[in-house]
Short mmCIF file of C-alpha atoms and ligand atoms in Angstrom, two decimals:
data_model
loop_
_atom_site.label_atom_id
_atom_site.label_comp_id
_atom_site.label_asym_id
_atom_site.label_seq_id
_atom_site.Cartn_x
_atom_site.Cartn_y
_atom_site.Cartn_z
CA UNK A 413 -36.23 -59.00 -62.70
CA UNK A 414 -37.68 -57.32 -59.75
CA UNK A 415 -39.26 -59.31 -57.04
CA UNK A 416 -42.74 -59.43 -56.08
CA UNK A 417 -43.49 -56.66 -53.24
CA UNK A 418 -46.92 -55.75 -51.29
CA UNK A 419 -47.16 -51.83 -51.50
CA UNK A 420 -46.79 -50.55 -48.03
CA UNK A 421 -49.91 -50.11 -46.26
CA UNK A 422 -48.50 -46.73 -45.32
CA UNK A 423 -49.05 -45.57 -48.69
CA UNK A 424 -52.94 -45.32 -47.73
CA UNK A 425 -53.40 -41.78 -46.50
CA UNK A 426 -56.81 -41.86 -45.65
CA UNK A 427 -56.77 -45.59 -43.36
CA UNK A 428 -53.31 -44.13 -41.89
CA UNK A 429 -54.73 -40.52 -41.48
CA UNK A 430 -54.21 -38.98 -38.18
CA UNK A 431 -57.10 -37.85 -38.18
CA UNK A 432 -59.30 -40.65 -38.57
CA UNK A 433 -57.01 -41.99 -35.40
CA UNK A 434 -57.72 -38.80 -33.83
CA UNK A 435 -61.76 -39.63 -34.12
CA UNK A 436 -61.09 -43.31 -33.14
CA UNK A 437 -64.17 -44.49 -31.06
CA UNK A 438 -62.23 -46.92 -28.99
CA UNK A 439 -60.92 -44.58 -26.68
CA UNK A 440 -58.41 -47.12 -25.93
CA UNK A 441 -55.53 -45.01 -25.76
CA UNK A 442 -55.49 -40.89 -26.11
CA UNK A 443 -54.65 -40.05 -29.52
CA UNK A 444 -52.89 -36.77 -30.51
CA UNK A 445 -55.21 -34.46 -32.63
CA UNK A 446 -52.75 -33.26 -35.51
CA UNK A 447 -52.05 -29.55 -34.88
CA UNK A 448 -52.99 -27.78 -37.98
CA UNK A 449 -52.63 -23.52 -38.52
CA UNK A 450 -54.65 -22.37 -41.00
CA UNK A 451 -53.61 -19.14 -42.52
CA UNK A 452 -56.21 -16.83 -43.87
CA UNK A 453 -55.02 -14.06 -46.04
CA UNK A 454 -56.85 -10.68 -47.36
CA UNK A 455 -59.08 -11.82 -50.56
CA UNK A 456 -62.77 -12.25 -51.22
CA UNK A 457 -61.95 -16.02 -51.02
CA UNK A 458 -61.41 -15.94 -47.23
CA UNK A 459 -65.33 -16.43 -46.93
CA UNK A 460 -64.00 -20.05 -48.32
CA UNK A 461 -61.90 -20.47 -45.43
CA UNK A 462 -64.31 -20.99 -43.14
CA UNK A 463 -65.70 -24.41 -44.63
CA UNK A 464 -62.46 -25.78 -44.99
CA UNK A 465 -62.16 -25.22 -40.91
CA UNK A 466 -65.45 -26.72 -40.28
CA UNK A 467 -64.33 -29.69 -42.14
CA UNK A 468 -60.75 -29.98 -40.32
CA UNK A 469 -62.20 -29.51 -36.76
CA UNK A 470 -65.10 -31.72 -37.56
CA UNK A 471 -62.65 -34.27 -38.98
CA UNK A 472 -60.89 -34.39 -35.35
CA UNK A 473 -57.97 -31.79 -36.56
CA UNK A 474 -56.96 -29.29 -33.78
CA UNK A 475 -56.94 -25.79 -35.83
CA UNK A 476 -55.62 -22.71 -35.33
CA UNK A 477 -56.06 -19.70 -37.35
CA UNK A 478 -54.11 -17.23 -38.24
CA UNK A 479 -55.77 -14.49 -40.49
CA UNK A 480 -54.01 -11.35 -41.23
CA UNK A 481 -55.31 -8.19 -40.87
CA UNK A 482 -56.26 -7.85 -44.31
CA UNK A 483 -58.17 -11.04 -44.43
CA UNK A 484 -60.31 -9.69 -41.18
CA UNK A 485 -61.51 -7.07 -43.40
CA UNK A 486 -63.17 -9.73 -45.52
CA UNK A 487 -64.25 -12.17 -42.06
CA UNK A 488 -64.02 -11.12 -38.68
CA UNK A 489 -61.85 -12.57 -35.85
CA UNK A 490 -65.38 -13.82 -34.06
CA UNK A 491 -66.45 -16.08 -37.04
CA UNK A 492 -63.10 -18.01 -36.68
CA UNK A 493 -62.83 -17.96 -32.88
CA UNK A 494 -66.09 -19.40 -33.01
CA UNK A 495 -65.71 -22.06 -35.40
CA UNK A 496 -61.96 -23.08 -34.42
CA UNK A 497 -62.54 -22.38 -30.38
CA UNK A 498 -59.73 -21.08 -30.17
CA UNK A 499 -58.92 -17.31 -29.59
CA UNK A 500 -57.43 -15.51 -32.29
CA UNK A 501 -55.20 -13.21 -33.40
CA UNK A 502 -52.90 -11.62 -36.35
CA UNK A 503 -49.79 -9.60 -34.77
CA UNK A 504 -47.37 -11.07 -33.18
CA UNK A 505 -48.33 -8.65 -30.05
CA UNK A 506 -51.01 -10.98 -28.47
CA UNK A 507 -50.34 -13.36 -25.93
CA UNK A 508 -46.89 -12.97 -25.83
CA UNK A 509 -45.91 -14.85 -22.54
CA UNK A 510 -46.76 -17.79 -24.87
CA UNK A 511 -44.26 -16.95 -27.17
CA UNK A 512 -46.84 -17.81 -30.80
CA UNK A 513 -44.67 -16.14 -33.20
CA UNK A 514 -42.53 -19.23 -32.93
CA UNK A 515 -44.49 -22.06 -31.19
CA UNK A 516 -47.31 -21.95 -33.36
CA UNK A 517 -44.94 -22.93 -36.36
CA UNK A 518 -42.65 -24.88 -34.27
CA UNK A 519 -45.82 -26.89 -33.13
CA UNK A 520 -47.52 -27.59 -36.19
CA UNK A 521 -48.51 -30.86 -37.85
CA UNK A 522 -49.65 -29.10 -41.15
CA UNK A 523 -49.59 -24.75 -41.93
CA UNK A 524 -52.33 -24.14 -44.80
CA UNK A 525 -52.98 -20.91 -46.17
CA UNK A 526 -56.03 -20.46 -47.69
CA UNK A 527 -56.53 -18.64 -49.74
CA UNK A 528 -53.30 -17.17 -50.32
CA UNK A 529 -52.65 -13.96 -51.68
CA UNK A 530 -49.88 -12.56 -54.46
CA UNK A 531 -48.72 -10.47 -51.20
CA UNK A 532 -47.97 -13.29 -48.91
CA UNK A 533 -46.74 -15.37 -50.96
CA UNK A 534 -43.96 -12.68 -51.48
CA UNK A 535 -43.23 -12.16 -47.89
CA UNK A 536 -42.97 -16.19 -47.42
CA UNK A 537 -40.94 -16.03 -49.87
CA UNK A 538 -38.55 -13.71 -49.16
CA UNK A 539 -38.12 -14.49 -45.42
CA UNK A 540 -40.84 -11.30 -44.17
CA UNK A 541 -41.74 -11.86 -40.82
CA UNK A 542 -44.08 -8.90 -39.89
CA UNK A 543 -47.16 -10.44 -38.83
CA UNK A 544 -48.28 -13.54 -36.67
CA UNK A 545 -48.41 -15.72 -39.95
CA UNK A 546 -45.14 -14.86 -41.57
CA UNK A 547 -43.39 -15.38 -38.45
CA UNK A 548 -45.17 -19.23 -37.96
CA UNK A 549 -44.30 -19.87 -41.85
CA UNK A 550 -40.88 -19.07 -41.09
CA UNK A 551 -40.73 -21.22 -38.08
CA UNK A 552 -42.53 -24.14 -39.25
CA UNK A 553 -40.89 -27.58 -40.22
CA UNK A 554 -43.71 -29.14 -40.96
CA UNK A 555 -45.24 -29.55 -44.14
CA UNK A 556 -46.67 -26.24 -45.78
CA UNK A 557 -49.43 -26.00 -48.02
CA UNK A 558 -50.61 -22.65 -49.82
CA UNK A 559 -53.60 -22.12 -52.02
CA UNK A 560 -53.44 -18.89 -53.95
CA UNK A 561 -56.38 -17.59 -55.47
CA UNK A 562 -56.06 -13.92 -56.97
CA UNK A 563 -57.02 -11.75 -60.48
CA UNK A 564 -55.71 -13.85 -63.10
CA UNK A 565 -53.25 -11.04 -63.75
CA UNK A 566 -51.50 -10.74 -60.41
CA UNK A 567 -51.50 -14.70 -60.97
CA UNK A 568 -49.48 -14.46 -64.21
CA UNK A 569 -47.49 -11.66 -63.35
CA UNK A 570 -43.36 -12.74 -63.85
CA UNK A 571 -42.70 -11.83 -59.85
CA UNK A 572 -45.92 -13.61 -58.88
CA UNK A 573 -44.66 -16.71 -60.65
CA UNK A 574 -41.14 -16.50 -59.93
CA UNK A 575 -42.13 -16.53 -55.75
CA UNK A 576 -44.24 -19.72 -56.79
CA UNK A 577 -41.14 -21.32 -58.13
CA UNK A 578 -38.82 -20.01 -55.27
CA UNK A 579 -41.62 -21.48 -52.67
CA UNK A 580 -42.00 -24.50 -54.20
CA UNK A 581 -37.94 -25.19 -54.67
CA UNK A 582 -37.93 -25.10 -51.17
CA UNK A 583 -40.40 -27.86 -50.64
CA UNK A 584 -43.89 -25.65 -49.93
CA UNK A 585 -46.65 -27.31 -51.60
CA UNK A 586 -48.29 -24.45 -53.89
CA UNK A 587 -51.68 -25.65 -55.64
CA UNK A 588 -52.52 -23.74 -58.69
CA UNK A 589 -55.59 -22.13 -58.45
CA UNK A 590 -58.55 -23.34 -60.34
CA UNK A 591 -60.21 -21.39 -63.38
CA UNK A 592 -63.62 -19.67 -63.40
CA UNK A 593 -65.59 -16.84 -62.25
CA UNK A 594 -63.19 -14.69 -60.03
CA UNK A 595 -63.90 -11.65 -57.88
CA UNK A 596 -66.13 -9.62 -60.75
CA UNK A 597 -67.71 -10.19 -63.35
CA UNK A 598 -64.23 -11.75 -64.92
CA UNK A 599 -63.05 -15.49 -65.39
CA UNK A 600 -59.77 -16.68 -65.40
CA UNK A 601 -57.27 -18.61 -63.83
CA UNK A 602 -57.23 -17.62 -59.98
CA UNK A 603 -60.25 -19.43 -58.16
CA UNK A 604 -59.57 -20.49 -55.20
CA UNK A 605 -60.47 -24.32 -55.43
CA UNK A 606 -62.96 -26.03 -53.86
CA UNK A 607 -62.40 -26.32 -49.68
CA UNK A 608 -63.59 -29.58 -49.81
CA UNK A 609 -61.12 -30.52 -52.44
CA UNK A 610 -58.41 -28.34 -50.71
CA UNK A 611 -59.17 -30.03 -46.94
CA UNK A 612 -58.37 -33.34 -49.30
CA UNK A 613 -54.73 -32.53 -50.16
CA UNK A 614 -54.40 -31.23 -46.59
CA UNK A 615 -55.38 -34.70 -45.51
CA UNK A 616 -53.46 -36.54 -47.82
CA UNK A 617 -50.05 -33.86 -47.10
CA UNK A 618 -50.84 -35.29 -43.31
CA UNK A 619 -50.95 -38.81 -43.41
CA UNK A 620 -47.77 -39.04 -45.81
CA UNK A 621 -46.35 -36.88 -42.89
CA UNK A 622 -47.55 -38.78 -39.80
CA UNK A 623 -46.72 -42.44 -41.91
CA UNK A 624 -43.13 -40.91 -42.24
CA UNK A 625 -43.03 -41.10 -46.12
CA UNK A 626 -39.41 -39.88 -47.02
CA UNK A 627 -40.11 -38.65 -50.37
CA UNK A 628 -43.38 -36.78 -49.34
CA UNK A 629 -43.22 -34.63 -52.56
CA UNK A 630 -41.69 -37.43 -54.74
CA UNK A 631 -43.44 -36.32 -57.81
CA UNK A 632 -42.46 -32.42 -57.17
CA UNK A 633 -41.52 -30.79 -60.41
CA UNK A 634 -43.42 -33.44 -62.80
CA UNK A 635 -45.86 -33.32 -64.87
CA UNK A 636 -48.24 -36.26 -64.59
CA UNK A 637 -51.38 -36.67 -66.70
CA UNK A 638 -54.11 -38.62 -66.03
CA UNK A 639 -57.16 -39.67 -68.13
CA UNK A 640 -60.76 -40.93 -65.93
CA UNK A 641 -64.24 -41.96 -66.65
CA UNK A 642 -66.03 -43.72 -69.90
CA UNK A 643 -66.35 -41.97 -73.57
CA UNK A 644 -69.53 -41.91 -75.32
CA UNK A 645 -70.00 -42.76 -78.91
CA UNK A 646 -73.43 -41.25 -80.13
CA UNK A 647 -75.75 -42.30 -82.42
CA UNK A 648 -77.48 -39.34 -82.86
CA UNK A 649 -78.50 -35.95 -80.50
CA UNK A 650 -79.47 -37.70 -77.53
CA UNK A 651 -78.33 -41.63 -77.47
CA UNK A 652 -75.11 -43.20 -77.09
CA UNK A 653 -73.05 -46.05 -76.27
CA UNK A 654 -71.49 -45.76 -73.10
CA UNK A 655 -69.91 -47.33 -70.11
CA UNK A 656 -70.44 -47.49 -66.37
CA UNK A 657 -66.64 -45.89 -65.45
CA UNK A 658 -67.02 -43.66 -62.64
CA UNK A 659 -64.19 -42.08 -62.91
CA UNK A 660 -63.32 -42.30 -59.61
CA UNK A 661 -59.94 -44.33 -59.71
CA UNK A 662 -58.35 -41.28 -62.01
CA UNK A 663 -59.32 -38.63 -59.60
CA UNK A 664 -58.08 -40.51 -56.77
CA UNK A 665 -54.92 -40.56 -59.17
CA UNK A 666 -55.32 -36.73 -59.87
CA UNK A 667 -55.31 -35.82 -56.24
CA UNK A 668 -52.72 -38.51 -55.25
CA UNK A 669 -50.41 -36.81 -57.42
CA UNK A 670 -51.08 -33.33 -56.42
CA UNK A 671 -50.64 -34.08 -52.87
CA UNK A 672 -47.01 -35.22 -53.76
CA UNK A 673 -46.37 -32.19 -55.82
CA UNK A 674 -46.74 -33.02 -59.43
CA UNK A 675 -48.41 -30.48 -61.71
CA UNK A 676 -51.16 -32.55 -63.03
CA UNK A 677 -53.71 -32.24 -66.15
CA UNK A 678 -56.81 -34.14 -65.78
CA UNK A 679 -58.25 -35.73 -69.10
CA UNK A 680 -62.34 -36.47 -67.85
CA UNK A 681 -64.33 -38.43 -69.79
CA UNK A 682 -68.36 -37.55 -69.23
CA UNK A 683 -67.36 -37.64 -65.01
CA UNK A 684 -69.99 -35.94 -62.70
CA UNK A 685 -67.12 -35.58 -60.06
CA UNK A 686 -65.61 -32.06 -58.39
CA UNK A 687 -62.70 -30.94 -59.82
CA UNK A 688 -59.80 -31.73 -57.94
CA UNK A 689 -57.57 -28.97 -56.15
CA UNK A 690 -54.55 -28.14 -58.47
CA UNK A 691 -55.39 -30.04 -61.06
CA UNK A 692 -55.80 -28.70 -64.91
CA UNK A 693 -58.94 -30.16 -66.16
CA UNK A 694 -60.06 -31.31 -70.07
CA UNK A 695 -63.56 -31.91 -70.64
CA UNK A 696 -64.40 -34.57 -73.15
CA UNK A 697 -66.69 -36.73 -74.52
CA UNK A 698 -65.84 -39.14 -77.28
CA UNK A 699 -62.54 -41.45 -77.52
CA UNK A 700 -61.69 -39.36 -80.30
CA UNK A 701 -61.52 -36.42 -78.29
CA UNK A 702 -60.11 -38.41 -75.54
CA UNK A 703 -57.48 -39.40 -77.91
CA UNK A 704 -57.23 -35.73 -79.17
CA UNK A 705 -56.43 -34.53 -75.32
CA UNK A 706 -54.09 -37.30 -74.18
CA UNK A 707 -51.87 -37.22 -77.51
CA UNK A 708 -51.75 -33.31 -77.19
CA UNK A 709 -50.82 -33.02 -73.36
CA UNK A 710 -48.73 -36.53 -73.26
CA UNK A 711 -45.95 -34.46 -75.10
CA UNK A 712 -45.17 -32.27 -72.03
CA UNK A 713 -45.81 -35.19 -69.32
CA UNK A 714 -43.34 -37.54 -67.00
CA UNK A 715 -45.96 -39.98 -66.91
CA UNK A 716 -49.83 -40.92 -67.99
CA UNK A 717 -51.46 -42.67 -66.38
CA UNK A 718 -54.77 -44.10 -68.70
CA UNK A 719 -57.44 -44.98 -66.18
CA UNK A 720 -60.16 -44.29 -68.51
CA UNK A 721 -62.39 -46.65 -70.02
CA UNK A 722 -62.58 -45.51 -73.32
CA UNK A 723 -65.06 -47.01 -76.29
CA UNK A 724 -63.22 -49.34 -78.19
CA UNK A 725 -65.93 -49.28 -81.03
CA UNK A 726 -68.13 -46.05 -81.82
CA UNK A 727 -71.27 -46.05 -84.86
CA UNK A 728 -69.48 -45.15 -88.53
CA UNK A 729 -71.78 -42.26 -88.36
CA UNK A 730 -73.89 -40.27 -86.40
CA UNK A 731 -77.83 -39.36 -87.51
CA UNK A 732 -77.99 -35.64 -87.26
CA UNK A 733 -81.25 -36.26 -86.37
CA UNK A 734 -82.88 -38.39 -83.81
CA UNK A 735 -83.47 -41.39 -84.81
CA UNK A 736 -87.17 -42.54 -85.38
CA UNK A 737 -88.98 -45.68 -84.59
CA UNK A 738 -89.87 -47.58 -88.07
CA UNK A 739 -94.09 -47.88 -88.03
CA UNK A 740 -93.31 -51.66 -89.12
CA UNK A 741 -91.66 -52.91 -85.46
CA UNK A 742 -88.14 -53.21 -87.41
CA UNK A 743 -85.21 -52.03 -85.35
CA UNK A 744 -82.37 -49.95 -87.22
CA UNK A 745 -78.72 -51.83 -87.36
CA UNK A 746 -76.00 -50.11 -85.62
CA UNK A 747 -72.57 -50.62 -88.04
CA UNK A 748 -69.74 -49.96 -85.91
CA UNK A 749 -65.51 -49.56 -86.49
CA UNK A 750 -62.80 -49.36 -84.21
CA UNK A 751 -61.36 -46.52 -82.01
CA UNK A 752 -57.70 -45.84 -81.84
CA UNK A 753 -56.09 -47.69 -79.08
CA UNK A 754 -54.72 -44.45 -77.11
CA UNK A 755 -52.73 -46.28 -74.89
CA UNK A 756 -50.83 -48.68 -77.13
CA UNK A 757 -50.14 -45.41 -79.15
CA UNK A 758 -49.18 -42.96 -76.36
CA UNK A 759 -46.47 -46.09 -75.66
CA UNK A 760 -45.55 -46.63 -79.13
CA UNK A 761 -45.14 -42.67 -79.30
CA UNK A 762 -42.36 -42.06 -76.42
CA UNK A 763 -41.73 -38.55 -77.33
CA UNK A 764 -40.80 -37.45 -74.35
CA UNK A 765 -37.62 -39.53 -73.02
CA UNK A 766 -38.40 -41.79 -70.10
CA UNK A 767 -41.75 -41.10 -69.73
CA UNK A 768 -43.69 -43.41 -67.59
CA UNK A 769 -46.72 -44.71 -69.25
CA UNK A 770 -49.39 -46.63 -67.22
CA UNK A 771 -52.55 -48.93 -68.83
CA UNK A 772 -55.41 -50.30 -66.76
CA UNK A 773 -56.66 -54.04 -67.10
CA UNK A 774 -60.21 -55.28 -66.32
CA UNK A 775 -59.43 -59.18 -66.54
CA UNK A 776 -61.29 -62.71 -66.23
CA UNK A 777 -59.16 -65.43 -66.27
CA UNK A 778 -60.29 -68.25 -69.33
CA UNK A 779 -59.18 -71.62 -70.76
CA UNK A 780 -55.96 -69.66 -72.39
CA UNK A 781 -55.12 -68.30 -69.10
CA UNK A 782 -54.75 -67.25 -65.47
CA UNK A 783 -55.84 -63.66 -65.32
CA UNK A 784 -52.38 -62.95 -64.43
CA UNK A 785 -50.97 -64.46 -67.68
CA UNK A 786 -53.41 -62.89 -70.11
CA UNK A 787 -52.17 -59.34 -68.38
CA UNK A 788 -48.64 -59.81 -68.69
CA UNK A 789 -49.25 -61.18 -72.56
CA UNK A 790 -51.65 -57.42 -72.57
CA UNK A 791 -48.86 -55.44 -71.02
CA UNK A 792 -46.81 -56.59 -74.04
CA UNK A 793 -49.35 -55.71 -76.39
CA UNK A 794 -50.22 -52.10 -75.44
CA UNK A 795 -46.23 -51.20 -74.68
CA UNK A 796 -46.85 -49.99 -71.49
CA UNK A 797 -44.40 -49.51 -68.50
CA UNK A 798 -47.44 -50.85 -66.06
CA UNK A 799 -49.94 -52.24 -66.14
CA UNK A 800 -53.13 -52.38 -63.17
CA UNK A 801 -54.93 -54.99 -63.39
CA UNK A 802 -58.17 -55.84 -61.25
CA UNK A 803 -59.50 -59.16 -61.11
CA UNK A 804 -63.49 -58.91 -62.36
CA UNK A 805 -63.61 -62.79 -62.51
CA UNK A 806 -66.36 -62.01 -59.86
CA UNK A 807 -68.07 -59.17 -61.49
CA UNK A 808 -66.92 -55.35 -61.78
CA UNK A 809 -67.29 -53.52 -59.13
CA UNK A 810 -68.61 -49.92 -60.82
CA UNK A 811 -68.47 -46.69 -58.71
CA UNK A 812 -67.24 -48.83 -55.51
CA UNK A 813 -65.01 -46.42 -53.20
CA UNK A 814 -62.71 -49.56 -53.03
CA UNK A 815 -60.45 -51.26 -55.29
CA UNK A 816 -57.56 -54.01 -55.42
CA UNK A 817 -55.28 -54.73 -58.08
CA UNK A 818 -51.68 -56.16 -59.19
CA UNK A 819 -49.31 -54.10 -60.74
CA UNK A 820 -47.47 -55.41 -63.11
CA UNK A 821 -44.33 -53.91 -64.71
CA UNK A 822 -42.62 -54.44 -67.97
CA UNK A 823 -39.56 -54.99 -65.96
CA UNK A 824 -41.38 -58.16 -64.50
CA UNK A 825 -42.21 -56.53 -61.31
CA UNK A 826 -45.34 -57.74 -59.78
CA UNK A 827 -46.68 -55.32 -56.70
CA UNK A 828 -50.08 -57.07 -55.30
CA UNK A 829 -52.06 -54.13 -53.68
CA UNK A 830 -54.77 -55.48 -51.13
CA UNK A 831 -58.10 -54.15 -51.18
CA UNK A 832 -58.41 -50.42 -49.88
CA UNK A 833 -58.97 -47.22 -51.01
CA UNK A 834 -58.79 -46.05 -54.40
CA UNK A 835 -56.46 -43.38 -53.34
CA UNK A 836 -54.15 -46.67 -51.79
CA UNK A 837 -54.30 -47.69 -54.76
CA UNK A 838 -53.24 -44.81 -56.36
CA UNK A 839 -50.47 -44.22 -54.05
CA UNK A 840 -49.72 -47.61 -55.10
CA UNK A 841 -49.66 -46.34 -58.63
CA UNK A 842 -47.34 -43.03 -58.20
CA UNK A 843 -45.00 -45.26 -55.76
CA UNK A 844 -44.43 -47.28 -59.11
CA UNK A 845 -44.29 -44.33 -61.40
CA UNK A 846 -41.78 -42.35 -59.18
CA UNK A 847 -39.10 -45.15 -58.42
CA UNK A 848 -39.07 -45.47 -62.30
CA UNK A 849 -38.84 -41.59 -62.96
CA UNK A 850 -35.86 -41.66 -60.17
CA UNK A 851 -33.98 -44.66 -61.98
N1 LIG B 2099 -57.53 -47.99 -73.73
C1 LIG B 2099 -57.14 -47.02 -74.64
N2 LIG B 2099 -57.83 -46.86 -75.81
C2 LIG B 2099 -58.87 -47.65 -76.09
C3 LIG B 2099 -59.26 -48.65 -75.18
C4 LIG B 2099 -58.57 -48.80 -74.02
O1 LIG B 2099 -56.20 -46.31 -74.37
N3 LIG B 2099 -59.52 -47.48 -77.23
C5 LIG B 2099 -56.76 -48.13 -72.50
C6 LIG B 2099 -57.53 -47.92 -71.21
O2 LIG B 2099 -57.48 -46.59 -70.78
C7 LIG B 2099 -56.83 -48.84 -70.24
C8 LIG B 2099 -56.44 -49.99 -71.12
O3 LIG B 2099 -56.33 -49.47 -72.44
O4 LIG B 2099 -55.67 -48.26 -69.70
C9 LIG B 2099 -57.52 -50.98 -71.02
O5 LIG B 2099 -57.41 -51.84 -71.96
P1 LIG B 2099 -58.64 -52.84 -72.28
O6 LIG B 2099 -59.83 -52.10 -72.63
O7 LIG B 2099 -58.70 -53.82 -71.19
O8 LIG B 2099 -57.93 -53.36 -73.44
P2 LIG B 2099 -58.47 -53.77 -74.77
O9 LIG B 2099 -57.59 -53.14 -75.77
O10 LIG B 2099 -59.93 -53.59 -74.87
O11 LIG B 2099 -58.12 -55.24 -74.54
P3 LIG B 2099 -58.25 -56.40 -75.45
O12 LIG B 2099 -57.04 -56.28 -76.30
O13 LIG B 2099 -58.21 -57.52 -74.46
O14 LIG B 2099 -59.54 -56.23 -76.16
#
């Protein structure tokens, strides 16, 4: 039996961030701005770049960039010397009493590239060092995060993907690219994703850096999958039965798990959220589709992780038409059956051996039980490996950016997480998940 443990408040990389220390107001004592370099390479995406440096500088980071000469085709060295303050340049040729082919790299908290091309990914990969940013991937020791975005094809292509692999073996943080509209009038997998979405992993990369995590990319090499948000059952074309899940606790679990390098497929239930960087998104609506998705991707995953709040009851049918008003006042009955349990059958299932499987728990203690106890008697129930459970005795909190929850494991572990972030609390989770992957 495992003893009770409180998750290490380092695991919260947005309250441990450098650089919300950076923008602390007390001014007590000078606080290092992390030392970011943010490569730019040559595709239409650069444009993209330029947001994601707003929101580092403005966040209190202290950015470089480094485009190549290719990406100043697509945005000129004056629209990032502007917006970084810093002066700017591509060969290795400029500046050279100061030695930046090496001390940019050797200096850095964090090297992004975004985007990434199929190009530089090859030279990182096979040691090229003919321009300023090649050199400073070479010589950094810091953590290294690329975010391709390219034509499908070049994407796909066998040497494209084999450079992805040989990168990511050696502990560079490659997010896949998103799908959509690329470059023409073609969609496809290749997007770069979203800066805002990208400048989160970048955060998240620095604060497991700067809180000295060991196992920054503990989850490199899995394949996690995550289901968030509330199903709706309808009744007929425009009325269901729904919930009030925001969905918000999965995709802090969806980008938690990208940050420490799992490959991660994203199961959303009716969510209104962006879609997180990296992370292979299913749209659906009903449990039975929810069901559908999970089942079907659970077969290739190391873990999954059900933070969804799926219907446990939907209407035995559904009016193809809306529903009219009777002219007598009378108001129809609703006859309703019950959904598959996903959960308890994902854990029943264990197709895939030594898979980690995770349930949620909205609890109230009553006269059978502490909160606690009813949990542990639901964590036998539904077969789980964990089990999250928050404590609503004083009313769900819906949509709230904070959470705080238990974590109980079938082993008997109990791991109290105070209240914090949802992405502590996700951290939280994948701590969990990836000490019982490693055993
Ligand atoms: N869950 C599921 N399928 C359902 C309902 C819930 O997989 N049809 C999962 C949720 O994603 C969550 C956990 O089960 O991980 C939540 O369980 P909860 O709804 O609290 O459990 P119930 O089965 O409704 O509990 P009870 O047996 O107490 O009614």
């Amino acid at each position: 039996m495992r003893s009770t443990r409180r998750s290490a408040p380092a695991s919260d990389p947005l309250s441990t961030s450098p650089s919300h220390e950076a923008a602390s107001p007390t001014g007590a004592r000078p606080v290092a701005r992390p030392k970011v370099v943010l490569g730019v390479t040559g595709g239409i995406a650069a444009y993209k770049a330029c947001e994601l440096l707003r929101r580092l500088t403005e966040s209190g980071h202290d950015v470089t960039v480094v485009p190549t000469e290719s990406a100043l085709e697509f945005v000129g060295a004056p629209t990032w010397a502007a917006l970084s303050g810093k002066p700017v340049a591509s060969d290795v040729w400029t500046n050279v009493h100061q030695v930046p082919h090496v001390r940019l790299g050797q200096t850095a908290d964090l090297v992004v590239v975004a985007p990434a091309t199929a190009d530089t990914m090859a030279r990182a990969a096979h040691g090229l060092a003919d321009d300023l940013l090649t050199n400073t991937l070479l010589t950094a020791r810091c953590p290294v995060v690329l975010a391709p975005a390219m034509h499908t094809e070049m994407w796909e292509h066998p040497a494209t993907q084999a450079n992805v692999a040989m990168l990511r073996e050696r502990g560079v943080l490659v997010i896949e690219p998103a799908e959509g509209r690329l470059t023409g009038k073609d969609t496809g997998k290749g997007r770069l994703p979203e800066p805002a979405e990208i400048f989160e992993v970048c955060t998240q990369v620095l604060a497991r850096a700067a809180a000295g995590v060991g196992a920054a990319r503990d989850l490199a090499g899995r394949h996690v999958l995550v289901s968030a948000g509330g199903t709706r059952e309808y009744l007929d074309p425009v009325r269901f039965l729904g919930n009030r899940s925001s969905g918000l606790q999965g995709y802090a679990l969806a980008r938690a798990a990208v940050a420490r390098g799992a490959e991660v497929t994203l199961v959303a239930a009716n969510t209104t959220l962006p879609d997180p960087a990296g992370v292979k998104v299913v749209r659906v609506e009903t449990t039975a589709e929810l069901r559908d998705a999970v089942v079907s991707a659970s077969a290739a995953a190391d873990s999954v992780v059900m933070a969804a709040a799926p219907a446990d009851f939907r209407p035995t049918g559904v009016s193809e038409a809306k529903i009219k008003k009777s002219t007598d006042g009378s108001a129809p009955t609703i006859e309703l059956v019950q959904n598959p349990d996903v959960l308890r059958e994902i854990s029943a299932d264990r197709s895939r051996a030594g898979q980690v499987v995770v349930g949620f728990a909205a609890e109230t203690g009553d006269e059978t039980g502490s909160v606690l106890d009813l949990a542990r008697a639901k964590l036998a129930r539904k077969g789980c490996d964990l089990l999250v459970v928050n404590d609503v005795s004083g009313g769900a909190v819906f949509g709230s950016p904070d959470n705080e929850a238990v974590i109980l494991g079938a082993d008997g572990s109990t791991t109290q997480v105070p209240r914090g972030s949802k992405s502590a609390l996700a951290h939280a989770i994948w701590d969990e998940v990836a000490r019982r992957l490693q055993d």
